[in-house]
mmCIF file of C-alpha atoms and ligand atoms in Angstrom:
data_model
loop_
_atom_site.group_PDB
_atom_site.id
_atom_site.type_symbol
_atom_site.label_atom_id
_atom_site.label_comp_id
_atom_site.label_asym_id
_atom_site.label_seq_id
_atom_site.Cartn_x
_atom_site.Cartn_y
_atom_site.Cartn_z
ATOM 1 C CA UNK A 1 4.653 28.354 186.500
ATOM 2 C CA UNK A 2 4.341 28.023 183.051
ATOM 3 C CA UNK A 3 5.381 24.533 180.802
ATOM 4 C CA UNK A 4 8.016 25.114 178.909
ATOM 5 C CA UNK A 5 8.691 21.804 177.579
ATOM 6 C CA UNK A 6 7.292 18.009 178.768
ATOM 7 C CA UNK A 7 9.344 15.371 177.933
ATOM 8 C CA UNK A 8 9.103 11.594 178.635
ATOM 9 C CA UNK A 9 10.511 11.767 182.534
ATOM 10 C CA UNK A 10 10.667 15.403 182.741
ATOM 11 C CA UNK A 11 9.099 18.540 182.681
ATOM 12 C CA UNK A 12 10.002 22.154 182.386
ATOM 13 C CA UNK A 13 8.456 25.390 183.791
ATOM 14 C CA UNK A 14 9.561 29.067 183.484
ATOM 15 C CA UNK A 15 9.344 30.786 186.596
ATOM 16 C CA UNK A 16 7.523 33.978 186.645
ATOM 17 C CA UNK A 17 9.770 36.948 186.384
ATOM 18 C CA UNK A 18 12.743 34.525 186.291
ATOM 19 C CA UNK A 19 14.768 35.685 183.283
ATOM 20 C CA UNK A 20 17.513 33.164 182.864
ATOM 21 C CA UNK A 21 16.565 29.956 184.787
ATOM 22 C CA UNK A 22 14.139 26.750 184.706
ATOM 23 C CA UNK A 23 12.691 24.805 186.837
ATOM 24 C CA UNK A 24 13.033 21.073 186.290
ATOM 25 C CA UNK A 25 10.461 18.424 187.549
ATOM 26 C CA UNK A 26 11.091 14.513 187.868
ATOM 27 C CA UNK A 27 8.170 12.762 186.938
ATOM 28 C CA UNK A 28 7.211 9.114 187.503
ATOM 29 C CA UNK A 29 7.163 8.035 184.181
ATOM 30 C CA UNK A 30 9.127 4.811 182.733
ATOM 31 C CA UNK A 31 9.537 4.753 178.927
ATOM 32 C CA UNK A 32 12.084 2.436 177.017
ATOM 33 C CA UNK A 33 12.869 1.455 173.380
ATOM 34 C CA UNK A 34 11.213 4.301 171.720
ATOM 35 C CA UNK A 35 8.475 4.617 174.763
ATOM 36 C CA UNK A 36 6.710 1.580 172.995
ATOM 37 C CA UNK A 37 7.288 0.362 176.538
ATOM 38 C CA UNK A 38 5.839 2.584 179.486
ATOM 39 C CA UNK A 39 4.993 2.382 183.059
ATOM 40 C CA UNK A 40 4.347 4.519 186.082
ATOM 41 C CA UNK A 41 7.005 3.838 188.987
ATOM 42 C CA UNK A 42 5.983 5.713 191.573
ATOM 43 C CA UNK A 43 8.880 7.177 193.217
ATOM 44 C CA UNK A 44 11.329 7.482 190.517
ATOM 45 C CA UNK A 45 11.011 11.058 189.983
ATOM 46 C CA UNK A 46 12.199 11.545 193.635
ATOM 47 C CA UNK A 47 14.365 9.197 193.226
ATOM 48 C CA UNK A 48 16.253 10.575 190.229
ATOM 49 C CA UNK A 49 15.765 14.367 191.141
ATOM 50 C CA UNK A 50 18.081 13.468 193.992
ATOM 51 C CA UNK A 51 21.132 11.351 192.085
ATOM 52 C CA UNK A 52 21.034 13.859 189.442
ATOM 53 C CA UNK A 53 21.388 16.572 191.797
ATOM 54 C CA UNK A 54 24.407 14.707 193.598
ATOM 55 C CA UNK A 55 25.804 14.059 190.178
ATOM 56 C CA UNK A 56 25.751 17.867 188.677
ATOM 57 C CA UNK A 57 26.902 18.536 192.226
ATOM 58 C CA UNK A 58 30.027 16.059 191.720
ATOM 59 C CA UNK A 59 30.413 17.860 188.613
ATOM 60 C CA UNK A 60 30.541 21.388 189.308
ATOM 61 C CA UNK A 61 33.332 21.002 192.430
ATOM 62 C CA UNK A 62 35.549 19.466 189.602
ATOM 63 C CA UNK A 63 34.992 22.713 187.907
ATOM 64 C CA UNK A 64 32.675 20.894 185.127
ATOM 65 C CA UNK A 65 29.586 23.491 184.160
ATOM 66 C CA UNK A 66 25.935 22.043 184.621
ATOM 67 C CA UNK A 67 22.932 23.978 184.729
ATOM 68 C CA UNK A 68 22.208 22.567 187.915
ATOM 69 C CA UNK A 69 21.283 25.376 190.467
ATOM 70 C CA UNK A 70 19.975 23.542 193.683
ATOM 71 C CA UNK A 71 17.308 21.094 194.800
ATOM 72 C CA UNK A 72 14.342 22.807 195.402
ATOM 73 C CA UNK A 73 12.278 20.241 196.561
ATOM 74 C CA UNK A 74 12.024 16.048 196.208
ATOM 75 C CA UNK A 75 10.799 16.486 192.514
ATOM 76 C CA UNK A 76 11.958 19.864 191.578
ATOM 77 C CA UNK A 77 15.398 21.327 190.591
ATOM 78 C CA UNK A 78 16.780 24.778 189.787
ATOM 79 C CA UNK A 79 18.595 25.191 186.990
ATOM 80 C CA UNK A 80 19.908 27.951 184.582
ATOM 81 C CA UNK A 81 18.454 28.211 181.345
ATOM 82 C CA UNK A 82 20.045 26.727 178.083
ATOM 83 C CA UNK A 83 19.695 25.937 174.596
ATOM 84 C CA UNK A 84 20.002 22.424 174.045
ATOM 85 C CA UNK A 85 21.908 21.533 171.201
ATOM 86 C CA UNK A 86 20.065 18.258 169.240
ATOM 87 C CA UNK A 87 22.040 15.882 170.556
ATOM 88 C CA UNK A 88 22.442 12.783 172.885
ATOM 89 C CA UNK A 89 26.328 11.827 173.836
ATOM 90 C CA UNK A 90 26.701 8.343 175.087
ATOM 91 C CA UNK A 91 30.298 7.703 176.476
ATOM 92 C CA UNK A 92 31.102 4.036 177.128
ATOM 93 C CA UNK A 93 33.245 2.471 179.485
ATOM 94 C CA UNK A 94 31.931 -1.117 179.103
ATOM 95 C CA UNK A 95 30.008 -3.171 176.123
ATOM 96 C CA UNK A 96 26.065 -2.510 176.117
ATOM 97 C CA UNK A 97 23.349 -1.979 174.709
ATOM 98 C CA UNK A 98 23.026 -0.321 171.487
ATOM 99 C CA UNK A 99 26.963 -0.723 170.986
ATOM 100 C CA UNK A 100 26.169 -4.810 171.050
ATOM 101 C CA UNK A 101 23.358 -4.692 168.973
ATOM 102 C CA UNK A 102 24.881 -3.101 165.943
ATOM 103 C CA UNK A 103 28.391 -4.405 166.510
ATOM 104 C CA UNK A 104 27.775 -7.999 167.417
ATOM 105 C CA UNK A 105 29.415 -7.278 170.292
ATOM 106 C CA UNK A 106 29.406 -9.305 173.814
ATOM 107 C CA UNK A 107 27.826 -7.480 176.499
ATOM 108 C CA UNK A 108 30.544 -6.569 179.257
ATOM 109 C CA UNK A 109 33.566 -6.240 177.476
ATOM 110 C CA UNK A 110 35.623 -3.650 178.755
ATOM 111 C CA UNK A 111 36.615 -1.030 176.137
ATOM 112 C CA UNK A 112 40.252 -0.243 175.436
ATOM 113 C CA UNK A 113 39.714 3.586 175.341
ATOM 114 C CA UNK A 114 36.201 5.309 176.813
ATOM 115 C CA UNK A 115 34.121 5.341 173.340
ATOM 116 C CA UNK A 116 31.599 8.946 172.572
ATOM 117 C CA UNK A 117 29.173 8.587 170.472
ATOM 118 C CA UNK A 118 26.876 11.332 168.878
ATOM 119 C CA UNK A 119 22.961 10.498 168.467
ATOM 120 C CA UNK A 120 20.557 12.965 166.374
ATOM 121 C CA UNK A 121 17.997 13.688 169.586
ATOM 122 C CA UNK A 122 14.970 13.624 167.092
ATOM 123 C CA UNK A 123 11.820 11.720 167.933
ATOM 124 C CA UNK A 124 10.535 10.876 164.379
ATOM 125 C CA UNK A 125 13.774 9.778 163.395
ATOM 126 C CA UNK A 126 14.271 7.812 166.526
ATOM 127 C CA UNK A 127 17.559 9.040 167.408
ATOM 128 C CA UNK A 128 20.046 8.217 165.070
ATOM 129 C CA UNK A 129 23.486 7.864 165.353
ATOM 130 C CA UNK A 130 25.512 10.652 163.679
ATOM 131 C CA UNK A 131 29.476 11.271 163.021
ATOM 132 C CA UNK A 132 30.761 14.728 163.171
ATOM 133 C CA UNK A 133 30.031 16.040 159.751
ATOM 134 C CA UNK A 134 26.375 14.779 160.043
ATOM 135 C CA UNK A 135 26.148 17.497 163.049
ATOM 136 C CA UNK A 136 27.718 19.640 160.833
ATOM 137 C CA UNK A 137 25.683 18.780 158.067
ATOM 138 C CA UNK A 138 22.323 19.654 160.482
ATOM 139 C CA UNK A 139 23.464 22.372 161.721
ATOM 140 C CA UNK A 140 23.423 21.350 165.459
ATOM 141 C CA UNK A 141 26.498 23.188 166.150
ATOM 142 C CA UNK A 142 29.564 24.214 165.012
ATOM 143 C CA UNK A 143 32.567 22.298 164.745
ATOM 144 C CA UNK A 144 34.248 23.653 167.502
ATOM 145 C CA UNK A 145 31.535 22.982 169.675
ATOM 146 C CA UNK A 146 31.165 19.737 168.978
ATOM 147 C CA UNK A 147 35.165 19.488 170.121
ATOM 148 C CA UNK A 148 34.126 20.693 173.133
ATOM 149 C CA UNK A 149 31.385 18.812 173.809
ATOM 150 C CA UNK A 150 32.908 15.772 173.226
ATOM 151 C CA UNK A 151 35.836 16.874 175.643
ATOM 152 C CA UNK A 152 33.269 17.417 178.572
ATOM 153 C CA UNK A 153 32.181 14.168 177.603
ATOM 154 C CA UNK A 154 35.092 12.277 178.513
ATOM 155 C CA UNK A 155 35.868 14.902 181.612
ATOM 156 C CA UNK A 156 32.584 13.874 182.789
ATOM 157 C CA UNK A 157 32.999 10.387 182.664
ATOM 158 C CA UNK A 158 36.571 10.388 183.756
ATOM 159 C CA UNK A 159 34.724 12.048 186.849
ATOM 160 C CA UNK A 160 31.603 9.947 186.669
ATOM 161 C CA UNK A 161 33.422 6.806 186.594
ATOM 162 C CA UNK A 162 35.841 7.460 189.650
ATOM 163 C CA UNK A 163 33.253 8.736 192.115
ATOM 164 C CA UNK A 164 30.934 5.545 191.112
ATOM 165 C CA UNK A 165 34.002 3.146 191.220
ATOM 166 C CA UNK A 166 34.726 4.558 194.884
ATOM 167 C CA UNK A 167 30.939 3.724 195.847
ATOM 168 C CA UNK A 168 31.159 0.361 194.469
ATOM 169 C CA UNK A 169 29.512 0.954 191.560
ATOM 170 C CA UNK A 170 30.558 0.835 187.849
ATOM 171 C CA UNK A 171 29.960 3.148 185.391
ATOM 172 C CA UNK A 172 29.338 0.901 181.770
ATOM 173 C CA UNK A 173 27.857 3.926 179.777
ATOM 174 C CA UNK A 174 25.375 6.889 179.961
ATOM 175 C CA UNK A 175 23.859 9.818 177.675
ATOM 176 C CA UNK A 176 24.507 13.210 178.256
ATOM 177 C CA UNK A 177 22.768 16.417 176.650
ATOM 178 C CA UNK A 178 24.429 19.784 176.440
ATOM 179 C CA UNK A 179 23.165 23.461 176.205
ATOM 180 C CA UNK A 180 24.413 26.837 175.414
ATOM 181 C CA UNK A 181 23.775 29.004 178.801
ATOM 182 C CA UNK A 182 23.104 32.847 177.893
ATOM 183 C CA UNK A 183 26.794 33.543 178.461
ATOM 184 C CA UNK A 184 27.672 31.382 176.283
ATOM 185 C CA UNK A 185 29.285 28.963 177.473
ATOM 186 C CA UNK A 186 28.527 25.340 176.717
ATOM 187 C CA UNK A 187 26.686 22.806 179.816
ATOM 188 C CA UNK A 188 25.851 19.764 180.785
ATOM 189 C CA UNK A 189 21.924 19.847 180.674
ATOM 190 C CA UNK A 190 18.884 16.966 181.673
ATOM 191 C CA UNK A 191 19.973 14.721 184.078
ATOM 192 C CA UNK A 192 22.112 12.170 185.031
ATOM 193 C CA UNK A 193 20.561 9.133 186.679
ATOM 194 C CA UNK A 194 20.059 5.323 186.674
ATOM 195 C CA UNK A 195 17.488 6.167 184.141
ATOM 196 C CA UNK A 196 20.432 7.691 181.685
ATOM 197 C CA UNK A 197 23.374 5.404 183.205
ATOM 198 C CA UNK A 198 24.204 1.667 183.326
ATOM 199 C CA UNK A 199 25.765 0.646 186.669
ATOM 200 C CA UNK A 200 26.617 -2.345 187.747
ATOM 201 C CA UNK A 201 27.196 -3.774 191.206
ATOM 202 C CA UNK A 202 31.150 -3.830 191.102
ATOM 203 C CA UNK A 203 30.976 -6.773 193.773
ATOM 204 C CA UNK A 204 27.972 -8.855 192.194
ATOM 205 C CA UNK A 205 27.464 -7.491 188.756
ATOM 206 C CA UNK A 206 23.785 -6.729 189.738
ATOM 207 C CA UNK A 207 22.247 -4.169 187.151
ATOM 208 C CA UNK A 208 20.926 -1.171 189.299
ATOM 209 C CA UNK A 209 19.621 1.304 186.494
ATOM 210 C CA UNK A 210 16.638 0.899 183.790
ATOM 211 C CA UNK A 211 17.967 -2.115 181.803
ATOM 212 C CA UNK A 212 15.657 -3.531 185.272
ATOM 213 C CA UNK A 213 12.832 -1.733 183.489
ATOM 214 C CA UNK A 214 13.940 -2.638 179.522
ATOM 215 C CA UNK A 215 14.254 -6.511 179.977
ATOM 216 C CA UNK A 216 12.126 -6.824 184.072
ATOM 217 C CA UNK A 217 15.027 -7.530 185.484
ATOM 218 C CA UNK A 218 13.675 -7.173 188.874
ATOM 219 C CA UNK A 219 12.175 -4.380 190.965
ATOM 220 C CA UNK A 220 13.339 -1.043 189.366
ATOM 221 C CA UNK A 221 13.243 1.499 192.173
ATOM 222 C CA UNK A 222 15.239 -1.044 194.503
ATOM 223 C CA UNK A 223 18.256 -0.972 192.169
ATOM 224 C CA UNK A 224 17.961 2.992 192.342
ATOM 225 C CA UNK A 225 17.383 2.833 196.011
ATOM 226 C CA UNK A 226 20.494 0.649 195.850
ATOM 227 C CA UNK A 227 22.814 3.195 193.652
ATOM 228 C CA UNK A 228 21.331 6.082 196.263
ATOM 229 C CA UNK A 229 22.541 4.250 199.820
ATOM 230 C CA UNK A 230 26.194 3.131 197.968
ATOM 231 C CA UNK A 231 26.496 6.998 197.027
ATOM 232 C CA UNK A 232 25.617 7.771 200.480
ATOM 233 C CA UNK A 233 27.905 5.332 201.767
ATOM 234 C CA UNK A 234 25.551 2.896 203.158
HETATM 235 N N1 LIG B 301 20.385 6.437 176.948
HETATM 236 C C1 LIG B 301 19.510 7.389 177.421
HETATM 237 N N2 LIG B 301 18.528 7.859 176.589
HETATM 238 C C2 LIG B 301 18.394 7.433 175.324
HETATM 239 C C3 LIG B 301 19.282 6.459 174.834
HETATM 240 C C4 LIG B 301 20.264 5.978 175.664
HETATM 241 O O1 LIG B 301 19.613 7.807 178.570
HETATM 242 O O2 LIG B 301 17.496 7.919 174.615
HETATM 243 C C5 LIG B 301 21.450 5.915 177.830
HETATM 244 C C6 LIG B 301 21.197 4.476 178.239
HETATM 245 O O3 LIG B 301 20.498 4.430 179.456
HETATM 246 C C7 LIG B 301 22.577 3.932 178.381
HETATM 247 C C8 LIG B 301 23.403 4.726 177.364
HETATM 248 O O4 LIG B 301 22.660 5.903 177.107
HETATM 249 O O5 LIG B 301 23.101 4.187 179.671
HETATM 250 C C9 LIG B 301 23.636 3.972 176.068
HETATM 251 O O6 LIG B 301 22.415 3.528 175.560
HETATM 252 P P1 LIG B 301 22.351 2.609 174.267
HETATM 253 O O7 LIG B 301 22.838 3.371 173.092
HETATM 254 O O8 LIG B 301 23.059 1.339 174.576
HETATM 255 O O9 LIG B 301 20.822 2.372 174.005
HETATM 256 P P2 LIG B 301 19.787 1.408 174.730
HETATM 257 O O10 LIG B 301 20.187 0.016 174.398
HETATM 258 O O11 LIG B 301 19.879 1.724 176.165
HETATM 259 O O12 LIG B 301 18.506 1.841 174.140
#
């Protein structure tokens, strides 16, 4: 298999004589603000390859398109090729975060109406957040995509947020990326996973994703192991 791409937590092969799909591996790597903060946590990438997959899988039966294929092994996932437009969505339920930080916000307020927000995904720039017309502006995509996008958005987390609430869990915010598959139509791309989500504890207020990691909080992989048995009903 040849490396298509290595990111921070992932990377991405091309399968030989595979025209049109990826193949996506979890790694154990722990990066936050910027990745001046790093660890190894071994057992995330299993961890994560296995919510995402039950996530793209929650997804796709409420007709939602992911590039999400199948699970092909504890670190590995199949998915269909895409080109990822240059940007992070965050959709927010409840006040965190970044949203505190540069609002002077307090941290758990519940929002009247889910917020989207649009971040430049570029490294040197360290992910800025963008309006509309700056996506325009860059040429990340075209105006009607960025509609669309930002209607998946809120499908997703209208989604998201339901399945998590039934599991005891609650859904405060999480990034999404999106890709153009070779038909065209527009995805939900990367993963979805404590490492991209906040959730909460609905009965305790325990924080089970990688704020654990961003301010040691407590043992990471035990608030993933936590979101996992909930999910699984346990
Ligand atoms: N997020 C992410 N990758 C990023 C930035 C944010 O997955 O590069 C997720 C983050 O885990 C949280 C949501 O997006 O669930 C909102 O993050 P925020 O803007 O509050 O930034 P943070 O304070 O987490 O850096």
């Amino acid at each position: 298999m040849a490396v298509v791409y290595e990111g921070k937590a992932k990377i991405i092969y091309e399968l030989e004589g595979e025209q049109d799909k990826y193949v996506v591996y979890f790694k154990d790597t722990a990066t936050a603000f910027d990745a001046t903060k790093k660890s190894e946590v071994e057992g995330k990438g299993v961890l994560n390859n296995t919510l995402s997959a039950i996530a793209f899988q929650i997804l796709e039966e409420k007709g939602i398109k992911t590039h999400f294929i199948k699970k092909l092994s504890d670190r590995e996932m199949l998915v269909w090729k895409a080109k990822r437009y240059d940007l992070e969505v965050v959709v927010r339920n409840i006040s965190a975060g970044s949203l505190c930080k540069r609002l002077g916000l307090k941290e758990g307020q519940k929002l009247n109406k889910p917020l989207v927000e649009l971040f430049y995904k570029k490294d040197e720039l360290h992910d800025p957040l963008i309006c509309i017309e700056h996506s325009l502006l860059l040429g990340i995509a075209s105006r009607k995509e960025i509609h669309e996008i930002i209607k998946i958005a809120r499908r997703v987390n209208k989604v998201l947020k339901e399945f998590f609430r039934s599991n005891g869990l609650i859904l405060v915010d999480f990034k999404l990326e999106f890709g153009k598959l070779t038909d065209g139509s527009i995805a939900v791309i990367d993963e979805i996973s404590p490492d991209t989500c906040r959730l909460w504890d609905a009965e305790t207020g325990e924080k089970l994703d990688k704020d654990r990691f961003r301010f040691d909080l407590g043992d990471l992989l035990e608030g993933y192991r936590k979101v996992l048995q909930k999910i699984q009903g346990g």
